[in-house]
Structure formats: structure tokens, C-alpha cells
Amino acid sequence: MKTIVVDPERCIGCLQCEFACAVEHSTMRDVLLALVEQPPPRRRVHVEAGPRAGTSFPNKCRHCDPAPCQLVCPTGAIHRERDHDAVLIDLMRCIACAMCAMVCPFDVVGYHAVGDRSVGRTVAIKCDACIDRLRAGEAPACAEACKTGALTFADPNDVAVAGRRRVTAAVLAATTTEPPTPVAAETVGAWRAIGEATAAAGLSGGAR
Amino acid sequence: MTAFERNGHSKDGIARLTMPEDAQQMLGLARSAGIETVWDRLAAQEPQCGYCSLGLSCRNCAMGPCRIDPFGQAPQKGVCGAGADLIVARNLGRAIAAGSSSHSDHGRDILEVFLATAKGETTGYRITDEAKLRRLAEEWGIQAGDRPVEEVARELAEAMFEDYGSAKTELGFVERAPDARRALWERLALTPRGIDREPVEMLHRTHMGVDSDYANVLLHGLRTSLADGWGGSMIATELSDVMFGTPSPRMSTVNLGTLKADYVNVALHGHNPLLSDVVVQAAADPELVALAKERGAAGINLVGLCCTGSELLMRKGVPMAGNHLIQELVIMTGALEAMVVDYQCIMPSVTDVAKCFHTRVISTFDKAKLPGAIHMPFDPHHGLEIGKAIIRQAIDAYSNRNPDRVRIPVEPVPMMSGFSVEAILGAIGGTPAPLVQAIADGTIRGAVGVVGCNNPKITQDYAHVMLTRRLIENDILVLVTGCAAVANGKAGQMVPAAAELAGPGLRALCTSLGIPPVLHMGSCVDNTRILVLAAALAKHLGVDISQLPLAGAAPEWYSEKAVAIGAYVVASGITTVLGVQPPIFGSRNVVNLLADGLDGVVGAKFAVEPDPEKAAVLIRRHIETKRRGLGLPYIEPDSIVAPTPAVPATVGA
């Protein structure tokens, strides 16, 4: 089963996934029209700054199974869509009690007004795995927007195989003269090293 | 334990964001009052875009915007076909063009008023330093002799205006550079031809489909920066001296304690001394002082901010309230009646903070308006009247002050300023010889320009102060401008008594001359004074600037102007260490060229080192390497280690 696989090493904090997510979840699903919608369309993927400059992590619903949010929802608003293995919220049933947010292991449930006028109030909002796109055979908007490979729509088992091959290469390199393949590109490594050095000197401002 | 903790600072909370006591108190006040500051906005922006931080995004055309995947997977070329090297180089080139244009447009504004003054069309302006005018005129091939000053000034202004055009092949001030440097610039096609021409050509070259060779773009970047350093900025400095006086050493005070609780306080903020100079004149007007007293104030108190502050501090000893990151916090004192701004580095947020207080923000240049400010356009033909109108605004605002909200956090700290090249050479007998001798015999190891801005990504002032401290401890004379100067002033490193902080050689030199080990050379356009001094030393020794034991450092830089300054300093032969990384790391080739290859081209290069302790080691090693090259006594560079300076073996040469 395919899902959104995150490689935090490759996230450079450009926020393009957040933007694409908000547009995908707008009423008009158009970059320009989405900007003027009221209430504003909300992103469901959240890129928070890491402990060092140049590091960040795109956090979103992992569509757990069993899903703690689904287990605690008192109105049965949360259910699993078996065809795409997605945890979805029936907004009409949601009573915004925040039980799901409290139990979410990833803290990715938020409460916002939505564009759907039939709902007409603040409800629980989280990643819906771009279910409409999946049904149309497309990848989720965040994975499509990500150009660095931090977010990919893939089978985790396949990703693990690729990872094991990298590990194997590195292990063999350590016992032979073959240099290991760098995890991050040299350029990104040098860029992050400055962030590391700034933090090590105790000088980082901002959120860090 | 980090350097920061060693110095008794907690890494947590506000002390992590800013070092000086006045800023810490005001930021605490901002936090409790819920007033947003630059640090909050940085936190809200994080994480900042990696493509942009790496220089890998391009918005130059409508086939784009494009970005290059730094991990080498998906797109490696923009729609036009530009790869990482070219996109990074084009972005850097445009930053240099913007910085160079900013300084040079400032220079043009000075030049226009200078010409109008020569024609007798201005009020509040005059030729203050006639001797300097005549020296400059002779330098520019204009017979000064005992001809009327207005006539000489007019001819000089007209000659300088030609440097802004594109009919010349070399700027007038290029002649100040040593022959070896000029030959190198000629060979590499780096000689700046026109102050406006080079940045315009950079915009042309970086348009889609023009210069696709990243190295060629970067070389023109150096020429563009030289049009600033040896052109626009130098004209700004020299003509400001002619009109407002060449600085000479004087004592003043610095930090938010320069605001006086019972006075009408006016902060002069920005970069251009044209408007602020007439405000200084207006503030002394007996009628206005009487008016202020009538409203219950003890008088009118002017303070400077940023580089306008440096211009006034250097020439008139006007107290300095603070540097870049103080501009929001100064309003938090509740004691500021007016913030008069000209241009550059004025955060658009100052009017938002001012709304929480009685402070009036007054914008003065038609090219730099701020929503929420009162606009009182600068006009040299009515300079003094406008200056008086501005002071009247401040006096009016004083009536609205809420005394319960006044909180001036600290006592001011003394600071010595006013070290123009003329003042420095004057202090040592009129020629560079004694300075050269002090360097040659190792009394001082070399000199370093610590310059540049504040940046909320770096604990405010800490990198400036710490780097400077480590350099003077090791007998390296430090020349400071702009925000770096203000940081050192606040930290008490710019009084003659601070010689105690210096190594034995520098201490003895400073004590004998009665000067601090850290010399304030002016605002950021006044970095040209450092170029002029370096050129004079090189010429005296008959060598190129790149052979001298000099370095530059911009530990907390943020602006495009700083990029231009860094580029012209390196292109002039002085290796420069940056404390904040420029957006170039997306291209290994560009990084390699700037941090290594450039040394073989212009005899200087860039380094990036945020930790001031390590930057100090880098710079000391560089200086000793240069000493070795000149055949002077040197310390084995590799024996210099961080962070506690060991006692290295001296190797004779």
C-alpha cells in the first residue's frame, strides 16, 4: 500500500508542500482563487523548524491503523477508507471536541472553519491523504509539489529496500576502499554545517 | 561549554537573542507588552526556504519560477537550461548590483546637493572643509590653486557626475589604488568604468539568455562592487567630509541611555547625512529650544541610529542610541518623540511599533516612504526650514508623551569616534610611515576591518564584540564601521582606556597616542576609508594591498549592501570572513571559487565562520601568513589555535 513517506534529511524547509496542500483543500483548487477564499483554505501538512538552521520536518497525519483518533471519536466521525487505507473525518458528524487532537501521536489535528458551507462551523481538520486525487489515480498534492524527495508517495516496503541497499553499500564501503555514498549532497551538507556551527557557538537567533 | 556561556551569558531566552543590556531589557518589555519585534518575525518565518537559502531559486523570468533540487534528483536545470552554478551566480550578481546601487544612489544624492551648494542654491549647506575640497580637486585634475571655492566645487561635482555615466573607461578614484592592483583589475577586466553602468550591466547579464558562464557573471560581480567601493561610496564619503567636515577624534556616548527622560528626544535613523545635518542645526535653534522648554521639556536631545547615527557621531559627536536591531526597541523606551528616517535599513515595522507609543515616524525622502509615517520631503533648497519643521513635530509629540511609560534602561557608555584617514594619519605625524613601522616590527600584527550589520540569526552584537576582542588581544588593530562600530561602542571597547584589553604591542601604541584599540571609521559607505588607508599603506611599501597583513570581517551581516562591500573588499585584495552564510551553497563551484579559487585571481577570498572564536583564529593565521609573505617577523600560522590563545613560538624572518 502506498503512503506519503517522509525523508527528513531531504527536507529543506521550502514550504511548497504546505502551499500545495492548502490549494488542494481550497474550494476552487486554484492557486490564485484559493488566495481570496473565505475562510482561507488550511494546510494539513506542517513543516516545523528543526533544532538547527537548515533542518525541518514535514509533519502530517500518518493514517495510523488502528488510529487512536478513530478509537476515541465519540460521534464516530472518524473512519477508515479501506480502498486507500486513509483515515478520514466526516465533518458533518464532527463536534470539535478535540478528543482526536489529544490522542494524536503526531499532533497534526487542528480546528478551523472550512469552505464547505454545509458544515458552517469549526471542525477537526487533518490530512485526508488527498483522497480525491488518489481516487483519480494521482499522487497527493504534497508529494507532487516536493522536488527534493523529502515527501514521496511510495510503498514503505519499497523505500525500506532502497534504504537497506544504501546501508549495505555503506557497510561494505567501511570494510573496503569504496567510499560510501553521501546521504546528503555535499552542497546541502556544507550549508547545514554552517547552521550547526552557528548553533554550536550558541549564537542562533529566531525560534531556535 | 560554548564561548557564549564562558562569557557569563545564558543561552536561554532573551540573552540568546541579544547581548547588550539595553536591548535585553527593552525586548523583555516588548514581550510582556505583546509588541512584535524582528526576532518574533524571524521565528515565524522558520524554517526559511532551503532553495532560497542555497541560492537555487530563480524568479528572473516568466518561464519560471524555477528551482534546482540540491540533492541531485529531480530538476537540475531551470526551464531555460540554467543549472545550479549559473542560478546561484546570477542571484549573487543581482544582490551585488542592488547593494552597489544603494550606496551609489546615496553618493549621487550627496553629489547633487554638493553641486547645488556650489551654485549657491541651498540653505543649510556649505563647503565646510575647503582644504579637502582643494585636495580632491587636484586629485581629479582640476586646478584648485586659489580659485574661488564655489568654482572649484562646481567643476569637481561635474567631473564626479561623469563617473556615474558610461562614457569613461575608468573611475576617477581608481587612481588611488596601488599600481599592482590597477594592473590586476585591468588584466581581469575588473576596472570599474561607470558607477551606474556596472550594476545596469549586471542586470542585463543576468537576464535570461545573456551571460551563461557563472564565473564570468561573478567576475562582473566584482567589477560591479568596485564601482561602489571606489566609486559611489567613495564619492559619498569624500563629499560628505567636504560639506559636513572631515571627522576628527571626539568623545561621545552610546546605547539607549543616550535618551534623556526630561528632553524632547529625536532619533535620526538611516544612512544619508544630508537631512540629519540640517536637523542638527535646527535643534540648536534658540526659538525651538525655547518652544521645547515652554512645553515642559528641559531641551532637545538628538540621538543617532544606524549609519546616519555614525555620520553624525563621527563629525559632530551626536550620541548614538544603537544599531540595526535597536530601531524597534528605541521606541519601546516611551521617551522617543520622533524617529526621523532617511533611507536604507529602516524596518517597515517601525511605524507599527510607533503606533503603540506617542512616537512620530517622519520619512524624509520621496524614494523611501513608509505607510504610517509623516512624510516631510527633503529639499536642499529649503534644508534648514524643513529641519525646523521636523523638530517642531517632535516638540508637538512631547505633549502626548505618557511619563508612566518612560523606561530608559541603562546609563550611556562613553565612546570615542571620528577616525577618518586624515585623522589617523594626522595622529601619527602625517604619513603612514609610523603605522607601517609598527606593523613591520610586530608591535601590531596587522589590521582588520570589522564591519557590517546586525542579523537576528546571530545573537545581537556578540559576534562583533567577541571577534574584535580576540583580535585586539592579539595585537591586531581593529577598524570598525556601521553596526559593528556601535556594537563595540556599547561594549566599552572604544574608549582609550580599552587599550587595557589589547595585547602588549597594541596597548602601548594606543596608550602613547591616547586612542582606543578599536577605531570608528564611520558609516557603511565609509568602508571606503578603510580602502583608502589600505591603499596608502600598500603604496608606501610599494606592494599590492593583497600582500598586506589585513583582513575584513562581517560577523553579523544581513544586507545586499554588505554583499557589495564584501565583494569590493575582496576584489581590492583583502580576505574577508563572513559570520552569516550567503545564499551560494547550492553551487559547489561558486563556493569553491569564492572561498578558494579567487585567492589565485585577486589575491583574496571569502570564508564563512559564524563562531567568532574560530573566525579570530582564521584571521590571525591569515595575517601571519601575509607577514611571512612580506618577510616580516611572523608567528607560525598553524601554531595559532582556538579558542584559548596558546603562546605560539615566534619564528624570525
Coordinates of C-alpha atoms in Angstrom, one line a residue, chain B residues 129-528:
Chain B
D129 CA 36.3 71.5 4.6
E130 CA 37.7 73.7 1.9
A131 CA 41.2 72.2 2.2
K132 CA 39.8 68.8 1.5
L133 CA 37.9 70.1 -1.5
R134 CA 41.0 71.6 -3.0
R135 CA 43.0 68.3 -2.4
L136 CA 40.2 66.3 -4.1
A137 CA 40.1 68.8 -7.0
E138 CA 43.8 68.4 -7.6
E139 CA 43.4 64.7 -7.4
W140 CA 40.8 64.9 -10.1
G141 CA 42.9 67.0 -12.3
I142 CA 41.1 70.3 -11.6
Q143 CA 43.3 73.3 -11.0
A144 CA 42.3 74.4 -7.5
G145 CA 45.0 76.9 -6.7
D146 CA 43.4 79.9 -5.1
R147 CA 40.4 79.9 -7.4
P148 CA 37.0 80.7 -5.7
V149 CA 35.8 77.7 -3.8
E150 CA 32.4 77.6 -5.5
E151 CA 34.0 77.4 -8.9
V152 CA 36.3 74.5 -7.9
A153 CA 33.4 72.7 -6.2
R154 CA 31.3 73.0 -9.3
E155 CA 34.0 71.6 -11.6
L156 CA 34.7 68.8 -9.2
A157 CA 30.9 67.9 -9.0
E158 CA 30.7 67.9 -12.8
A159 CA 33.7 65.6 -13.1
M160 CA 32.2 63.3 -10.5
F161 CA 28.9 63.2 -12.3
E162 CA 30.7 61.9 -15.3
D163 CA 31.7 58.9 -13.2
Y164 CA 28.0 58.0 -13.0
G165 CA 27.7 57.8 -16.8
S166 CA 29.1 55.4 -19.3
A167 CA 31.5 57.5 -21.4
K168 CA 34.6 56.7 -19.3
T169 CA 36.8 53.6 -19.1
E170 CA 37.9 54.1 -15.5
L171 CA 36.5 55.9 -12.4
G172 CA 38.4 58.9 -11.0
F173 CA 39.2 57.3 -7.6
V174 CA 40.7 54.2 -9.2
E175 CA 43.9 56.1 -9.3
R176 CA 44.1 55.9 -5.5
A177 CA 44.7 52.1 -5.8
P178 CA 48.3 50.9 -5.9
D179 CA 49.7 50.3 -9.4
A180 CA 49.8 46.5 -9.0
R181 CA 46.1 46.4 -8.1
R182 CA 45.2 48.6 -11.0
A183 CA 47.2 46.4 -13.4
L184 CA 45.4 43.3 -12.0
W185 CA 42.0 44.9 -12.4
E186 CA 42.9 45.9 -16.0
R187 CA 44.1 42.4 -16.8
L188 CA 40.9 40.8 -15.5
A189 CA 38.6 43.4 -16.9
L190 CA 37.6 44.4 -13.3
T191 CA 38.4 48.1 -13.6
P192 CA 35.0 49.8 -12.9
R193 CA 34.0 52.0 -15.8
G194 CA 30.9 53.7 -14.6
I195 CA 29.1 53.8 -11.2
D196 CA 25.7 53.3 -12.8
R197 CA 27.0 51.3 -15.7
E198 CA 28.2 48.2 -13.9
P199 CA 25.1 47.4 -11.9
V200 CA 23.0 48.0 -15.0
E201 CA 25.2 45.7 -17.0
M202 CA 24.8 43.1 -14.2
L203 CA 21.0 43.3 -14.5
H204 CA 21.5 42.8 -18.3
R205 CA 23.9 39.9 -17.9
T206 CA 21.6 38.1 -15.5
H207 CA 18.6 38.5 -17.8
M208 CA 17.7 35.1 -19.4
G209 CA 20.0 34.3 -22.2
V210 CA 22.8 36.7 -21.7
D211 CA 25.8 35.6 -19.6
S212 CA 25.5 31.9 -19.0
D213 CA 29.1 31.4 -17.7
Y214 CA 28.9 31.5 -13.9
A215 CA 32.5 32.6 -13.5
N216 CA 32.0 35.4 -15.9
V217 CA 28.9 36.6 -14.0
L218 CA 30.9 36.5 -10.8
L219 CA 33.8 38.4 -12.2
H220 CA 31.4 41.1 -13.3
G221 CA 30.0 41.0 -9.8
L222 CA 33.4 42.0 -8.6
R223 CA 33.6 44.9 -11.1
T224 CA 30.1 46.0 -10.0
S225 CA 31.2 46.0 -6.4
L226 CA 34.3 48.0 -7.3
A227 CA 32.1 50.7 -8.9
D228 CA 30.6 51.0 -5.4
G229 CA 33.8 50.9 -3.3
W230 CA 36.0 53.0 -5.5
G231 CA 33.1 54.9 -6.9
G232 CA 29.7 55.7 -5.4
S233 CA 30.6 55.0 -1.8
M234 CA 33.9 56.8 -2.0
I235 CA 32.2 59.9 -3.5
A236 CA 29.6 59.8 -0.7
T237 CA 32.3 59.7 2.0
E238 CA 34.6 62.3 0.5
L239 CA 31.9 64.8 -0.4
S240 CA 30.2 64.4 2.9
D241 CA 33.5 65.3 4.5
V242 CA 33.8 68.4 2.3
M243 CA 30.3 69.5 3.2
F244 CA 29.9 68.4 6.8
G245 CA 33.5 68.3 7.9
T246 CA 36.2 65.7 7.9
P247 CA 35.9 63.7 11.1
S248 CA 38.4 64.1 13.9
P249 CA 38.6 62.2 17.2
R250 CA 36.0 63.1 19.7
M251 CA 34.2 61.6 22.7
S252 CA 30.6 60.9 22.8
T253 CA 28.2 58.3 24.3
V254 CA 26.3 55.3 23.1
N255 CA 23.3 53.0 23.9
L256 CA 19.7 53.7 24.8
G257 CA 20.9 55.6 27.8
T258 CA 21.6 58.5 25.4
L259 CA 17.9 59.2 25.5
K260 CA 17.1 61.7 28.2
A261 CA 13.9 61.3 30.2
D262 CA 13.1 65.1 30.5
Y263 CA 14.1 66.1 27.0
V264 CA 12.4 66.1 23.6
N265 CA 14.2 63.1 22.1
V266 CA 14.7 62.8 18.4
A267 CA 16.4 59.8 16.7
L268 CA 18.0 60.2 13.3
H269 CA 17.9 56.9 11.5
G270 CA 19.1 55.7 8.2
H271 CA 22.2 56.4 6.2
N272 CA 22.4 59.7 4.4
P273 CA 23.7 62.7 6.4
L274 CA 22.0 65.3 4.2
L275 CA 18.8 65.7 6.1
S276 CA 20.1 64.8 9.5
D277 CA 22.7 67.5 9.3
V278 CA 20.1 70.3 8.9
V279 CA 18.1 68.7 11.7
V280 CA 21.1 69.0 14.0
Q281 CA 21.3 72.7 13.0
A282 CA 17.6 73.2 13.6
A283 CA 17.7 71.5 17.0
A284 CA 20.1 74.2 18.2
D285 CA 17.8 77.0 17.1
P286 CA 17.1 79.1 20.2
E287 CA 13.5 79.6 19.2
L288 CA 12.8 75.9 19.0
V289 CA 14.7 75.2 22.3
A290 CA 12.6 77.8 23.9
L291 CA 9.4 76.2 22.5
A292 CA 10.5 72.8 23.9
K293 CA 11.0 74.4 27.3
E294 CA 7.7 76.1 27.1
R295 CA 6.1 72.6 26.6
G296 CA 7.8 71.4 29.8
A297 CA 10.9 69.7 28.4
A298 CA 14.4 70.5 29.5
G299 CA 15.6 70.9 25.9
I300 CA 16.0 69.0 22.7
N301 CA 18.1 65.8 22.6
L302 CA 19.3 64.3 19.4
V303 CA 20.5 60.7 19.1
G304 CA 21.7 58.7 16.2
L305 CA 20.7 55.2 14.9
C306 CA 22.5 53.0 12.5
C307 CA 24.6 54.7 9.8
T308 CA 23.0 58.2 9.9
G309 CA 24.0 58.0 13.6
S310 CA 27.6 57.1 12.6
E311 CA 27.8 60.0 10.2
L312 CA 26.7 62.4 13.0
L313 CA 28.8 60.7 15.7
M314 CA 31.9 60.9 13.6
R315 CA 31.6 64.5 12.6
K316 CA 29.6 66.2 15.4
G317 CA 29.7 63.8 18.4
V318 CA 25.9 63.3 18.4
P319 CA 25.3 60.4 20.9
M320 CA 24.5 57.0 19.4
A321 CA 21.3 55.2 20.5
G322 CA 22.1 51.9 18.8
N323 CA 22.5 49.8 15.8
H324 CA 20.2 48.0 13.4
L325 CA 18.3 45.7 15.8
I326 CA 17.8 48.6 18.3
Q327 CA 15.5 50.5 15.9
E328 CA 12.3 48.9 17.2
L329 CA 13.5 48.8 20.8
V330 CA 14.3 52.5 20.9
I331 CA 10.6 53.3 20.6
M332 CA 9.9 50.9 23.5
T333 CA 11.6 53.4 25.8
G334 CA 8.5 55.5 25.6
A335 CA 10.7 58.6 25.6
L336 CA 11.2 59.0 21.8
E337 CA 9.2 61.9 20.3
A338 CA 10.3 61.4 16.7
M339 CA 12.2 59.0 14.6
V340 CA 13.4 60.8 11.6
V341 CA 14.3 58.4 8.8
D342 CA 16.1 58.8 5.5
Y343 CA 16.7 55.5 3.8
Q344 CA 18.2 52.0 3.9
C345 CA 17.8 49.5 6.8
I346 CA 14.6 51.3 8.0
M347 CA 12.4 48.3 9.0
P348 CA 8.9 48.8 7.7
S349 CA 7.8 47.7 11.2
V350 CA 9.0 50.8 13.0
T351 CA 5.7 52.6 12.3
D352 CA 3.8 49.6 13.8
V353 CA 5.8 49.8 17.0
A354 CA 5.4 53.6 17.0
K355 CA 1.6 53.2 16.9
C356 CA 1.9 51.7 20.4
F357 CA 3.5 54.9 21.7
H358 CA 3.4 58.6 21.1
T359 CA 6.4 58.4 18.7
R360 CA 6.1 60.1 15.3
V361 CA 8.0 58.5 12.5
I362 CA 9.0 61.1 9.9
S363 CA 10.0 59.9 6.5
T364 CA 12.1 62.4 4.5
F365 CA 13.0 61.0 1.1
D366 CA 10.5 60.7 -1.7
K367 CA 12.2 57.4 -2.7
A368 CA 11.7 56.0 0.8
K369 CA 8.1 56.4 2.1
L370 CA 6.6 54.4 5.0
P371 CA 2.9 53.9 5.5
G372 CA 2.1 55.3 8.9
A373 CA 4.8 57.9 8.9
I374 CA 4.5 61.6 8.4
H375 CA 6.2 62.5 5.1
M376 CA 8.2 65.7 5.1
P377 CA 10.1 65.6 1.8
F378 CA 13.8 66.6 1.8
D379 CA 14.6 69.6 -0.3
P380 CA 18.1 71.1 -0.2
H381 CA 16.8 74.4 -1.4
H382 CA 14.9 74.7 1.9
G383 CA 17.1 72.4 4.1
L384 CA 17.0 74.4 7.3
E385 CA 13.3 75.2 7.2
I386 CA 12.5 71.5 6.8
G387 CA 14.9 70.7 9.6
K388 CA 13.0 73.1 11.8
A389 CA 9.6 71.8 10.8
I390 CA 10.7 68.3 11.8
I391 CA 11.9 69.5 15.2
R392 CA 8.5 71.2 15.7
Q393 CA 6.8 67.8 15.0
A394 CA 8.9 66.3 17.8
I395 CA 8.1 69.1 20.2
D396 CA 4.4 68.6 19.5
A397 CA 4.7 64.9 20.1
Y398 CA 6.3 65.6 23.5
S399 CA 2.9 66.8 24.8
N400 CA 1.5 63.4 24.0
R401 CA 4.1 61.5 26.0
N402 CA 2.9 59.3 28.8
P403 CA 5.5 59.7 31.6
D404 CA 4.4 56.4 33.2
R405 CA 5.6 54.5 30.1
V406 CA 9.1 56.1 30.1
R407 CA 11.7 53.5 30.7
I408 CA 15.3 54.3 29.8
P409 CA 17.1 51.1 30.7
V410 CA 20.8 51.9 31.2
E411 CA 23.3 54.7 31.7
P412 CA 25.1 55.7 28.5
V413 CA 28.6 54.3 27.8
P414 CA 31.4 56.6 26.6
M415 CA 32.8 56.0 23.1
M416 CA 35.5 57.7 21.0
S417 CA 34.8 58.3 17.4
G418 CA 36.0 60.4 14.4
F419 CA 38.9 58.4 12.9
S420 CA 38.9 59.5 9.3
V421 CA 42.0 58.6 7.3
E422 CA 43.1 62.2 7.7
A423 CA 42.7 62.0 11.5
I424 CA 44.6 58.7 11.8
L425 CA 47.5 59.8 9.7
G426 CA 47.4 63.2 11.4
A427 CA 47.7 61.5 14.8
I428 CA 50.8 59.7 13.7
G429 CA 52.6 62.6 12.1
G430 CA 51.1 62.9 8.7
T431 CA 52.4 59.9 6.9
P432 CA 51.7 56.2 7.0
A433 CA 55.3 55.5 8.0
P434 CA 54.8 55.1 11.8
L435 CA 51.9 52.7 11.2
V436 CA 53.9 50.8 8.7
Q437 CA 56.8 50.7 11.1
A438 CA 54.6 49.4 13.9
I439 CA 53.3 46.6 11.7
A440 CA 56.8 45.8 10.4
D441 CA 58.4 45.4 13.8
G442 CA 55.4 43.4 15.0
T443 CA 54.2 45.9 17.6
I444 CA 50.9 45.4 15.9
R445 CA 50.5 42.2 13.8
G446 CA 48.1 43.8 11.3
A447 CA 44.7 45.5 11.0
V448 CA 41.2 44.1 10.5
G449 CA 38.1 45.9 9.4
V450 CA 35.2 44.5 11.5
V451 CA 32.2 45.8 9.7
G452 CA 28.6 45.2 8.8
C453 CA 25.2 44.9 10.2
N454 CA 23.2 43.1 12.9
N455 CA 21.2 40.0 11.9
P456 CA 18.6 38.4 14.2
K457 CA 20.1 35.0 13.2
I458 CA 23.1 35.8 15.3
T459 CA 23.0 36.9 19.0
Q460 CA 23.0 40.7 18.6
D461 CA 26.4 42.3 18.9
Y462 CA 28.0 39.2 20.3
A463 CA 30.0 38.2 17.2
H464 CA 31.1 41.8 16.6
V465 CA 32.3 42.3 20.2
M466 CA 33.9 38.8 20.7
L467 CA 35.8 38.8 17.4
T468 CA 37.0 42.3 18.0
R469 CA 38.1 41.4 21.5
R470 CA 40.1 38.4 20.3
L471 CA 41.8 40.4 17.6
I472 CA 42.9 43.3 19.8
E473 CA 44.1 40.8 22.5
N474 CA 46.4 39.6 19.8
D475 CA 47.8 43.0 18.9
I476 CA 45.6 43.4 15.8
L477 CA 44.3 46.9 15.3
V478 CA 40.6 46.9 14.6
L479 CA 38.8 49.4 12.3
V480 CA 35.1 49.4 12.6
T481 CA 32.2 51.0 10.8
G482 CA 28.4 50.8 10.9
C483 CA 26.6 48.5 13.2
A484 CA 29.9 46.8 14.2
A485 CA 31.2 50.1 15.5
V486 CA 28.1 50.7 17.6
A487 CA 28.3 47.1 19.0
N488 CA 31.9 47.7 20.1
G489 CA 31.0 51.1 21.5
K490 CA 28.2 49.7 23.6
A491 CA 30.6 47.0 24.9
G492 CA 33.0 49.7 26.1
Q493 CA 35.8 48.7 23.7
M494 CA 36.1 52.1 22.0
V495 CA 37.5 54.3 24.7
P496 CA 41.2 55.0 25.2
A497 CA 41.1 53.0 28.4
A498 CA 40.1 49.9 26.4
A499 CA 43.8 49.7 25.5
E500 CA 43.9 47.6 28.6
L501 CA 42.1 44.9 26.7
A502 CA 44.6 44.8 24.0
G503 CA 47.8 42.8 23.7
P504 CA 51.1 44.5 24.8
G505 CA 52.1 46.0 21.5
L506 CA 48.8 47.5 20.6
R507 CA 48.2 48.6 24.2
A508 CA 51.5 50.5 24.1
L509 CA 50.7 52.1 20.8
C510 CA 47.2 53.1 21.8
T511 CA 48.3 54.4 25.2
S512 CA 51.0 56.6 23.6
L513 CA 48.5 58.1 21.1
G514 CA 45.6 58.2 23.5
I515 CA 43.4 56.3 21.2
P516 CA 41.2 53.1 21.6
P517 CA 42.4 49.8 20.1
V518 CA 39.2 49.8 18.0
L519 CA 38.8 52.8 15.7
H520 CA 35.5 54.1 14.5
M521 CA 35.9 55.0 10.8
G522 CA 32.3 55.9 10.1
S523 CA 29.1 54.6 8.4
C524 CA 29.0 51.7 6.0
V525 CA 29.7 53.9 2.9
D526 CA 32.8 54.9 4.9
N527 CA 34.3 51.5 4.5
T528 CA 35.9 53.3 1.6

